[in-house]
XYZ file of C-alpha atoms in Angstrom:
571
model
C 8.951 15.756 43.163
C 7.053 18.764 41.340
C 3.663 17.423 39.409
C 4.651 18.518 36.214
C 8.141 16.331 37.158
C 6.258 13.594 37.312
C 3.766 13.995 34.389
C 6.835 14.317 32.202
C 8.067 11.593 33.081
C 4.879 9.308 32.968
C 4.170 10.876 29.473
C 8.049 10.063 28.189
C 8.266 6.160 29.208
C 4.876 5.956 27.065
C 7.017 7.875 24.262
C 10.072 5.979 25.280
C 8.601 2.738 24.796
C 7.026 2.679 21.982
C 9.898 3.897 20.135
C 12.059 0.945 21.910
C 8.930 -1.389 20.380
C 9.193 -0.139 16.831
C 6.768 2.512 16.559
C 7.649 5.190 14.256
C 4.171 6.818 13.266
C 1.914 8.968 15.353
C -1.231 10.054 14.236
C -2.410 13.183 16.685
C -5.900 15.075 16.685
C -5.566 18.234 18.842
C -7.194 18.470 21.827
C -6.935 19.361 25.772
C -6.907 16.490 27.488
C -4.163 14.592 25.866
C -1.798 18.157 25.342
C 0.754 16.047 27.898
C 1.612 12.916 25.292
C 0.780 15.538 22.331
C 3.797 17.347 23.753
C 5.865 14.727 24.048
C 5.396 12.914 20.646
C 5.569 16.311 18.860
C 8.947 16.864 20.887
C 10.578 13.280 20.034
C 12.933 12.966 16.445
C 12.304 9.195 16.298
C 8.745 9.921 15.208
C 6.945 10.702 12.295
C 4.144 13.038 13.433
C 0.743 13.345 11.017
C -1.743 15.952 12.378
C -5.328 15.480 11.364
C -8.157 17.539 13.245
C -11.042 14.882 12.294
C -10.797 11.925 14.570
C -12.248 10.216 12.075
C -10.510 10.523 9.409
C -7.109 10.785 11.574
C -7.919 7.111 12.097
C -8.414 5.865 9.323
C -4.834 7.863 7.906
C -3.403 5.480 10.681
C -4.937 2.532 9.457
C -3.245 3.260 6.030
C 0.039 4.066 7.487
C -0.120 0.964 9.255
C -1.463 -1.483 6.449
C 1.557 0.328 3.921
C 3.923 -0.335 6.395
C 2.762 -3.808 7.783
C 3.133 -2.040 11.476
C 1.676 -0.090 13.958
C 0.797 3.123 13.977
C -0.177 5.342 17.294
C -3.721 7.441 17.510
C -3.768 10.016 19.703
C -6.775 11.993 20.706
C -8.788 13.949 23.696
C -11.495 12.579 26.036
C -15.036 12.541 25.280
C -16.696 12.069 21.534
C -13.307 12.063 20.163
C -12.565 8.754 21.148
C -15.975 7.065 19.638
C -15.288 8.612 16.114
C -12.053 6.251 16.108
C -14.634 3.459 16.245
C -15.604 2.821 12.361
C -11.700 2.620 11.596
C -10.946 0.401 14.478
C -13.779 -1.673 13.114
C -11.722 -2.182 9.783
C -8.489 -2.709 11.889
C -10.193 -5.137 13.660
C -11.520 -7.212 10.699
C -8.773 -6.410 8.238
C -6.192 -6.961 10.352
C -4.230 -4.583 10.809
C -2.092 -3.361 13.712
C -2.824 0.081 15.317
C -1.788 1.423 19.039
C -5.265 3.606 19.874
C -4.539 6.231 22.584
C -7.187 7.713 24.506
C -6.275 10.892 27.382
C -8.992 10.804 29.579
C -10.688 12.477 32.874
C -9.371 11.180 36.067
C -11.678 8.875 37.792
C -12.852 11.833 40.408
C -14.488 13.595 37.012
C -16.274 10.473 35.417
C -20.085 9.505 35.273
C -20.440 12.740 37.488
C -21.695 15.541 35.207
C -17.978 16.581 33.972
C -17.830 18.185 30.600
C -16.285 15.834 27.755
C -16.049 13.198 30.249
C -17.917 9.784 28.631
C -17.224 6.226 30.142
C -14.136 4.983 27.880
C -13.724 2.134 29.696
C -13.487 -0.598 27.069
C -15.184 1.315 24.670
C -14.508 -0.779 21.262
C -15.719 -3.812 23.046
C -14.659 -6.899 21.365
C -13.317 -4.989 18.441
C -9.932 -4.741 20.134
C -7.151 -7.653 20.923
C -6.714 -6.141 23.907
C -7.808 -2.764 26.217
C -5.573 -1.219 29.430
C -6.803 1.257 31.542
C -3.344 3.128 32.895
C -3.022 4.988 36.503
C -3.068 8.620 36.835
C 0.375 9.949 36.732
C 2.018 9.261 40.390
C 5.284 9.050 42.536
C 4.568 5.103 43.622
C 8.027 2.909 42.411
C 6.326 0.366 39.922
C 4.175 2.737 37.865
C 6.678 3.697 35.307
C 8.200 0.207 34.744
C 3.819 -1.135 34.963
C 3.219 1.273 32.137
C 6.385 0.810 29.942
C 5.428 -2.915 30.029
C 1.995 -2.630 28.835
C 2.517 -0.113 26.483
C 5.314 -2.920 25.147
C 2.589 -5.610 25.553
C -0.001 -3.270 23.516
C 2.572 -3.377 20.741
C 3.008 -7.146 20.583
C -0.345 -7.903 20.903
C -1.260 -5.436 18.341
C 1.694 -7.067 15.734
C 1.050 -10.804 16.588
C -0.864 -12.713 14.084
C -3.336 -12.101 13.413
C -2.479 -8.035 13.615
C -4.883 -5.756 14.721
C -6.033 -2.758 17.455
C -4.990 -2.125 21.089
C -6.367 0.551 23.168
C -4.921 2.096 26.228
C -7.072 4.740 28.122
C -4.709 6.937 29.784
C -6.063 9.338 32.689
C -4.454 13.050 33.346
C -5.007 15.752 35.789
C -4.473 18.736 35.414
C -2.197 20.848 34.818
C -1.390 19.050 31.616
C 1.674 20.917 30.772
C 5.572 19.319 31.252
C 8.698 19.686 30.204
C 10.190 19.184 27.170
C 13.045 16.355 27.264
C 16.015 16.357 24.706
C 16.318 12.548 24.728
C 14.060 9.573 25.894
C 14.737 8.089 28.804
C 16.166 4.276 28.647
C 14.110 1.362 28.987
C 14.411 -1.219 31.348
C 12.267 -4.084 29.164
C 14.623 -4.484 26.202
C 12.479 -6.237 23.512
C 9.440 -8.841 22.842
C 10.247 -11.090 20.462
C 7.400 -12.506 17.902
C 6.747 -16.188 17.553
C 6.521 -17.788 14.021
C 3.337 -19.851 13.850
C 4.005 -23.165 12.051
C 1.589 -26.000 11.499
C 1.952 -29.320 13.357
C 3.229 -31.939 11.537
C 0.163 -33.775 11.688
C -1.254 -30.987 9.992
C 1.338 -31.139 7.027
C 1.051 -34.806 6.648
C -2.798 -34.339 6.462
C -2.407 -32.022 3.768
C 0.104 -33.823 2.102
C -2.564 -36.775 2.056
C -5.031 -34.597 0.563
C -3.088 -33.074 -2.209
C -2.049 -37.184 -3.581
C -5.573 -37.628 -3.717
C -7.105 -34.719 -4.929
C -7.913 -35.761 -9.082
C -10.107 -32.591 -9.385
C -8.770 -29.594 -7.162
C -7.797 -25.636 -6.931
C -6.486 -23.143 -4.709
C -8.027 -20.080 -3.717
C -5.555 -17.161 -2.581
C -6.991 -13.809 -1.024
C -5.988 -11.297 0.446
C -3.432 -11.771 2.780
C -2.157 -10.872 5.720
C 0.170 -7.901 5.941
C 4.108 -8.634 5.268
C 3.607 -11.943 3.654
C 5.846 -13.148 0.920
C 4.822 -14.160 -1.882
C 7.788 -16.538 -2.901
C 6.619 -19.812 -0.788
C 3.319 -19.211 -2.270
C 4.830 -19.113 -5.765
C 7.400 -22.231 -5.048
C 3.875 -24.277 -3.731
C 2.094 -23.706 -7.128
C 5.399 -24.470 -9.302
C 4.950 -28.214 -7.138
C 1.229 -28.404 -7.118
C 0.191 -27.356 -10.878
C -3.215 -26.774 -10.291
C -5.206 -23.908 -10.558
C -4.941 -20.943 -8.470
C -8.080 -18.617 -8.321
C -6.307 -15.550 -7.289
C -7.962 -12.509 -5.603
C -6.843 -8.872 -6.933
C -6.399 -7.904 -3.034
C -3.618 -10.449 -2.937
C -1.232 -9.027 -5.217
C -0.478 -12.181 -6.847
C -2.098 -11.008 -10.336
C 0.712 -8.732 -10.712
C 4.985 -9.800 -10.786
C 3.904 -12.752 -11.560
C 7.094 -15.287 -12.067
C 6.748 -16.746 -15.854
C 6.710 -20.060 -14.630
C 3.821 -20.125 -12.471
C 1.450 -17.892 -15.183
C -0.546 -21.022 -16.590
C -1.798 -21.732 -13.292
C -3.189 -18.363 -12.365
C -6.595 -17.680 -12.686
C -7.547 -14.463 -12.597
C -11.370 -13.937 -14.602
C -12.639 -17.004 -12.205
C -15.895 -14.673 -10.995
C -17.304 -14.161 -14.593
C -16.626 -17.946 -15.241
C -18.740 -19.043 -12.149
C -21.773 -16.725 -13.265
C -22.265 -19.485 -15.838
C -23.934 -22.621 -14.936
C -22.846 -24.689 -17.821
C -19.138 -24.028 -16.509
C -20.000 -24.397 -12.610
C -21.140 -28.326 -13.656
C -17.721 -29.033 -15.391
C -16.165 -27.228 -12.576
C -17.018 -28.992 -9.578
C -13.607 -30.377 -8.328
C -12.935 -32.799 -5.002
C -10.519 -30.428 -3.112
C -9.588 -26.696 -2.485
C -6.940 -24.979 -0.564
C -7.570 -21.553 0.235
C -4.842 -18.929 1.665
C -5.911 -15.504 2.873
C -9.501 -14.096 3.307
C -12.516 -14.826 1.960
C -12.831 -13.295 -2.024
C -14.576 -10.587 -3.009
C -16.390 -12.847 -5.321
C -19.678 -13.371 -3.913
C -20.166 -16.245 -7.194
C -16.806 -17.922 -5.725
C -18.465 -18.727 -2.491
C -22.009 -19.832 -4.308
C -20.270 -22.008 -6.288
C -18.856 -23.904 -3.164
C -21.552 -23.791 -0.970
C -23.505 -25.543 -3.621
C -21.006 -27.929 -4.730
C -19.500 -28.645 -1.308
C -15.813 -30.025 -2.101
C -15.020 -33.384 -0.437
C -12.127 -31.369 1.071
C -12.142 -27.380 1.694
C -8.532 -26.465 3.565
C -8.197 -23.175 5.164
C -5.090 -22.119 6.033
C -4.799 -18.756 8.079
C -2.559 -17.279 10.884
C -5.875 -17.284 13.071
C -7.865 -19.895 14.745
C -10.582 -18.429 14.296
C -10.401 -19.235 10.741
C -12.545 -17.374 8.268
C -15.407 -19.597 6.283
C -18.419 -17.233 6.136
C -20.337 -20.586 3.787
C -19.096 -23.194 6.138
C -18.208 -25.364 3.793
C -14.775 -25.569 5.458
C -13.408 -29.190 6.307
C -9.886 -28.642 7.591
C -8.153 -25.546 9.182
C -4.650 -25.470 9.415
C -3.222 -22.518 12.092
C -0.182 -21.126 10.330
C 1.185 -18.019 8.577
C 2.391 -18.573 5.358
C 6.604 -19.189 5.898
C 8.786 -21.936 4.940
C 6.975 -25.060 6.030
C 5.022 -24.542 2.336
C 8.822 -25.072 0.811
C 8.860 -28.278 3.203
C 5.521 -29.611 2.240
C 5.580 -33.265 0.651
C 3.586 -32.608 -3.018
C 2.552 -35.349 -5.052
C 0.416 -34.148 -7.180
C -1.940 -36.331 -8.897
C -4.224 -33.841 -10.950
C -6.535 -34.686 -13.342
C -4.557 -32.828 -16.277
C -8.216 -32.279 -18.278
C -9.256 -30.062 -15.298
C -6.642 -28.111 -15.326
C -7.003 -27.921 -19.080
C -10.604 -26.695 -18.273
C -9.774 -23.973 -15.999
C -6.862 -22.604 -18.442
C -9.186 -22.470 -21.516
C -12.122 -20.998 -19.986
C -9.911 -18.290 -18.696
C -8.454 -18.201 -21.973
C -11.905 -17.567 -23.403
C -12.930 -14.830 -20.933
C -10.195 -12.756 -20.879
C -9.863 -13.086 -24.882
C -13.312 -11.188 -24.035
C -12.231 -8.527 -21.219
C -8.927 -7.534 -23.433
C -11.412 -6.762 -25.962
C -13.986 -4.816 -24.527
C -15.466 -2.353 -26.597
C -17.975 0.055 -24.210
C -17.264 3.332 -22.657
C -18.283 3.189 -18.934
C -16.944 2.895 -15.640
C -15.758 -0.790 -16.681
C -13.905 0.836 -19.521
C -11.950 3.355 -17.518
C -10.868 0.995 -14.834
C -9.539 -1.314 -17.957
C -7.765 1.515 -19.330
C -6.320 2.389 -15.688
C -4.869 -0.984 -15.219
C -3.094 -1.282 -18.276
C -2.025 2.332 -18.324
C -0.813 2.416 -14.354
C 2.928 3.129 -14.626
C 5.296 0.552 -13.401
C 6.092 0.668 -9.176
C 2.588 2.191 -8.880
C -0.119 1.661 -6.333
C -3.857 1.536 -6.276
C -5.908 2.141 -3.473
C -9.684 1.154 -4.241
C -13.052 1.760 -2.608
C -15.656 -1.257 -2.065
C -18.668 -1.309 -3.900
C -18.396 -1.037 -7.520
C -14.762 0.230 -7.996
C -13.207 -2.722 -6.108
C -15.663 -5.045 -8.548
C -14.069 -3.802 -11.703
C -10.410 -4.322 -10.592
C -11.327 -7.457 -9.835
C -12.731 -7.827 -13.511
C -10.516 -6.205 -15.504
C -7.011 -6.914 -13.691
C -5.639 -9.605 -15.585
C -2.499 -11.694 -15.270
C 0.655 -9.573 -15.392
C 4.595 -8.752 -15.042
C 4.296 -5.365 -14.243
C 4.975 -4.228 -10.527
C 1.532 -2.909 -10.001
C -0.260 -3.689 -6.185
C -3.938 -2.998 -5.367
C -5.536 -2.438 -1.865
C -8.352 -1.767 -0.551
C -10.394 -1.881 3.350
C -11.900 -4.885 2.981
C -12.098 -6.131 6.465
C -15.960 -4.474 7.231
C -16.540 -3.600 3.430
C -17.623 0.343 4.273
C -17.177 2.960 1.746
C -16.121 4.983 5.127
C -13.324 6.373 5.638
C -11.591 5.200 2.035
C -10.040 8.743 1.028
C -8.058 9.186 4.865
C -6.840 5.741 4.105
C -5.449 6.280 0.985
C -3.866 9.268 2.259
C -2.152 7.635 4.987
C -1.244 4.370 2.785
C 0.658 6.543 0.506
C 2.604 8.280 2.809
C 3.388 4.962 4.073
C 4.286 4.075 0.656
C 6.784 6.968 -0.527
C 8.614 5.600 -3.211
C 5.860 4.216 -4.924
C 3.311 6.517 -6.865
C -0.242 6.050 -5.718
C -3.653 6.482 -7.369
C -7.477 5.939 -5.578
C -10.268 5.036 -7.266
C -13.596 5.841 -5.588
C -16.734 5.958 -6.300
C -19.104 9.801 -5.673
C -20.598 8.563 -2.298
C -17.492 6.849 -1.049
C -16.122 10.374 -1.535
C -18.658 12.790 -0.219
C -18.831 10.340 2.808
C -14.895 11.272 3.819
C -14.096 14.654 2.024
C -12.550 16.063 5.323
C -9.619 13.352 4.595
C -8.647 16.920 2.285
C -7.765 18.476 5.548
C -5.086 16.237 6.050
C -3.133 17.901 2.923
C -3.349 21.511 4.921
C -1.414 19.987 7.782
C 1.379 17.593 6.129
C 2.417 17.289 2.470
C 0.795 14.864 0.957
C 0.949 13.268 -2.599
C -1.956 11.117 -4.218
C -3.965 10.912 -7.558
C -7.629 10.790 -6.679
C -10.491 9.180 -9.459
C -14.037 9.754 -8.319
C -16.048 7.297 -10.650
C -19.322 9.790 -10.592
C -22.442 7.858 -11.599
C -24.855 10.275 -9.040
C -25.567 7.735 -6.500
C -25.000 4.374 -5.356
C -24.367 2.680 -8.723
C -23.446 -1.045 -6.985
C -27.534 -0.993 -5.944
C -27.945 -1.306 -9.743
C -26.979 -4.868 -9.850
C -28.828 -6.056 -7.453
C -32.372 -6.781 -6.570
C -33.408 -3.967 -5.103
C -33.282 -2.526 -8.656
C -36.414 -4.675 -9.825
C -38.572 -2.954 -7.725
C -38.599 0.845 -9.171
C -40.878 2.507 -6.350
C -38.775 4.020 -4.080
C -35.338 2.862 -5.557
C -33.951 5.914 -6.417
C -35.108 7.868 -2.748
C -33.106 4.688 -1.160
C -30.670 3.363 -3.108
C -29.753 5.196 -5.684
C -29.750 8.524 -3.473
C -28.589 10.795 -6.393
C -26.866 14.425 -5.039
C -26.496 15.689 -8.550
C -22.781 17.121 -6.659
C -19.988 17.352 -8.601
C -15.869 17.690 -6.844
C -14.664 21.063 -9.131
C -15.477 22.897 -5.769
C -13.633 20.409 -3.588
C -10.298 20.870 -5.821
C -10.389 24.444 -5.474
C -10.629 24.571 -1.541
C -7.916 22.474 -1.228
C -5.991 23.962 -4.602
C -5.889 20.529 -6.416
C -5.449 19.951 -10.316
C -8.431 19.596 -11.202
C -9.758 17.420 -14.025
C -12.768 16.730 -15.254
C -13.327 13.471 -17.890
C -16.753 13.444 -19.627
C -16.558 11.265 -22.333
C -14.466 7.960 -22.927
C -12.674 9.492 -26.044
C -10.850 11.950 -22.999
C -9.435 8.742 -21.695
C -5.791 9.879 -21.904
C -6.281 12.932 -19.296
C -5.896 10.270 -16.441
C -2.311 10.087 -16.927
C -1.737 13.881 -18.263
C 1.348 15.541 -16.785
C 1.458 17.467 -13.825
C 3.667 19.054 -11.537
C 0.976 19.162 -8.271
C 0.905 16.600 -5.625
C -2.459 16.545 -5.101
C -4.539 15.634 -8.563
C -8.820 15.299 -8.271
C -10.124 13.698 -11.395
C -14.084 13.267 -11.769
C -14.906 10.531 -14.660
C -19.069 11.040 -15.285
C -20.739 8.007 -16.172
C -24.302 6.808 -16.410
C -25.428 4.008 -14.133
C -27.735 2.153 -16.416
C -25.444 2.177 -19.288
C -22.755 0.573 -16.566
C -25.260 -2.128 -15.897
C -25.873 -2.673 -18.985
C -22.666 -3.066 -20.595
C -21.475 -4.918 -17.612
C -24.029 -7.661 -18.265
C -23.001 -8.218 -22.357
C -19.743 -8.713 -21.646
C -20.837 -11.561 -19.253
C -23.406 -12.988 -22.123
C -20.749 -12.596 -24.921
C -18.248 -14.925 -22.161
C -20.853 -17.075 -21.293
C -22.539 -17.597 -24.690
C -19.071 -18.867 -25.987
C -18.331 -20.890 -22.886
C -21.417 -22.797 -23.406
C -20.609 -23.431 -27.042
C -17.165 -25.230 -25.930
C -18.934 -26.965 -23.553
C -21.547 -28.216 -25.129
């Protein structure tokens, strides 16, 4: 058998089964190295191929595709440095969970740790920050090498899309030459499917909670983000039974279609509330049941580390269960699925808690739906209630993610928020975006970034010169790192600006024309209405400047004005 027979069909089993596993998406960065499996992807109909010459930013696109479509998407990239610039998105896979297939083509074993050019020890290179690493064998006549690396490539896929999702990496070794032949139709697979597991709680477990809930007088739930693919209806059908009060994270996308019967419970403005002390005293409660991660609320998790609830239940698809305060008391390994319809409820709540949850949030959003500056909070407010219906919002950490949390209140409309939220880095935000919304194509989608977040990932623009691409982009422009503001390292002025604030005084005009974007630039709060103007373009750049003292500043009266009136009730 020729070599390039048997490279083609080493390279087309890979192909071959991943398609039989469900793939669909294929993210490739050119290079020489992997030109055999570039080939064949690029030559097989059952895949959507994305192009993006920044490893980088090709990998975070990838982890958008995959965290739209709640499945994984394939990276694809040369030998060498390429690989270690997937790291910071397989970080966020990792963390965020979220299911992506990482590729590496790589120098056969004669060329390593020997002087060979773009030839770096990939060997388990993202450590612990993948489920689970393969090295494959070079491309070969033996019998069992084509059915050993259609199996693995269908175990990569599993592992990658069983609870809790995240990133696989398979190192694959070629010699050259590197070039095949191009095959009209993949060849059949032997292993016919892997079938997921649901993960269920014991019924220990159930009864436990079941105990806990009858005797819970003072109690609340706490849902966060969670994981990808979950439905929302057993959470829904649980608070309809419970009737307490559900602190509910923006990442969840349970502030939004919310089911008219279950709106009195949800609480969305619960991180201005805990910012007050007189409220934290009438709000320490015996129980809480959390679902999903932890909240972006850092007051959330103050307030329960220093009141430490008689009972804290986590609930996640992962042993490992998240409780960065441990204040945690139970864990309970399941996905969210039936068994919440099956759950014995009694409910015994203290019906003047729940009162005092449902006024104070009365009281602060009467405040938020009312809020009278013109700064970054301001435009965020008018973005939420001006988003048009079906419509997405992708959102950067640091500040921007802080507002939505803020200023999205309770509501009917279809509207869904997401962000990278599993290592909190403004890295990398733009690509995903990108990829999320082509992941997304019937819904319209919007990001909202902040100036560093977006000077840190322009080349994510390259993406639109290689596939069409379709996405509003905000750039919240305050010259620096405006979340530094609110913090401590604000009180002390020498050296703040040189380290924190980092002004560039850099504006994005520039950026839109390289890339020929609308272009829009919104000064002034009174110019408001530009964010939604018409346009005919894909591809829209709009730069909001705003001050970063003023956004401090207004931020912190609209906590005294909420504060000032909860303590009046109170009192």
């Amino acid at each position: 058998m020729s070599e390039c027979k048997i490279l083609t069909d080493y390279v087309y089993k890979i192909v071959a089964s991943l398609v039989q596993n469900g793939v669909e998406d294929v993210v490739i960065s050119p290079g020489s190295r992997s030109t055999p499996l570039a080939y064949a992807f690029a030559s097989t109909k059952e895949l959507n191929i994305y192009r993006q010459v920044d490893e980088r930013s090709a990998a975070f696109f990838a982890l958008g595709l995959a965290k739209a479509k709640g499945k994984p998407a394939v990276l694809l990239c040369t030998s060498g440095t390429a690989a270690a610039n997937y790291f910071p998105a397989i970080v966020e896979a990792k963390y965020a969970r979220v299911p992506l297939v990482v590729i590496t083509a790589d120098r056969p074993h004669e060329l390593r740790e020997v002087g060979a050019p773009q030839a770096i020890n990939q060997l388990d290179l993202y450590g612990k920050h993948v489920k689970w690493f393969a090295e494959f064998p070079i491309p070969d006549e033996y019998h069992q090498t084509l059915p050993f690396i259609e199996r693995h490539v269908a175990r990569a896929v599993s592992m990658a899309n069983t609870h809790p999702f995240g990133p696989v990496h398979i190192n694959v070794p070629f010699r050259e030459p590197l070039l095949i032949d191009f095959m009209d139709e993949l060849p059949k697979s032997s292993f016919i499917s892997s079938f997921p597991s649901s993960i269920i709680p014991s019924k220990e477990a159930m009864n436990a909670l079941s105990s806990i809930i009858r005797e819970t007088k003072k109690g609340f739930m706490v849902i966060g983000e969670l994981a990808l693919g979950t439905k929302h209806e057993y959470l829904w059908s649980l608070i309809r039974k419970l009737k307490w009060p559900v602190l509910v994270e923006s990442l969840s996308n349970m502030r939004a279609s919310i089911p008219e019967d279950c709106m009195e419970y949800v609480i969305a403005t619960y991180d201005a509330l805990l910012k007050c002390d007189v409220f934290k005293q009438h709000a320490a409660c015996d129980t809480v049941i959390r679902f999903g991660g932890q909240p972006i609320s850092k007051f959330l998790t103050i307030f329960l580390t220093e009141t430490q609830p008689q009972n804290y239940v986590v609930i996640d698809e992962d042993p490992l269960f998240r409780d960065s305060s441990s204040v945690s008391t139970h864990s309970i390994h399941a996905s969210i699925g039936p068994w919440l319809e099956e759950l014995e409820v009694h409910s015994a709540m203290d019906e003047g808690y729940l009162n005092l949850w449902q006024r104070a949030e009365q009281i602060a959003m009467k405040h938020i739906q009312t809020y009278s500056e013109q700064d970054e909070g301001a435009f965020v407010q008018y973005l939420l209630e001006h988003l048009p219906e079906k419509s997405d919002l992708f959102v950067s950490n640091s500040m921007p993610i802080r507002d939505i949390d803020t200023f999205l209140l309770p509501t009917k409309k279809d509207i869904q928020i997401f962000a990278n939220r599993g290592a909190n880095g403004i890295d990398g935000v733009m690509s995903t975006a990108f990829g999320f919304s082509k992941g997304r194509g019937n819904r319209e989608t919007y990001l909202l970034i902040g100036d560093l977040a977006a000077l840190h990932d322009l080349n994510a623009f390259l993406l639109t010169r290689y596939q069409p691409c379709k996405l509003t982009v905000i750039v919240l422009n305050n010259d620096g790192g405006g979340i530094f503001s609110y913090l401590s390292q604000a009180t002390v002025k020498e050296y703040y600006e040189d380290l924190f604030g980092t002004p560039t005084a850099l504006h994005f005009q520039e950026v839109a024309n390289m890339y020929e974007m609308d272009y829009i630039n919104i000064k002034h709060f009174d110019e408001r209405e530009k964010l939604f103007e018409n346009s005919e373009q894909p591809l829209r750049l709009i730069e909001i400047t705003t001050n970063r003292d003023e956004n401090v500043q207004a931020h912190r009266r609209l906590w005294q004005q909420i504060h000032l009136e909860l303590k009046e009730w109170l009192h």
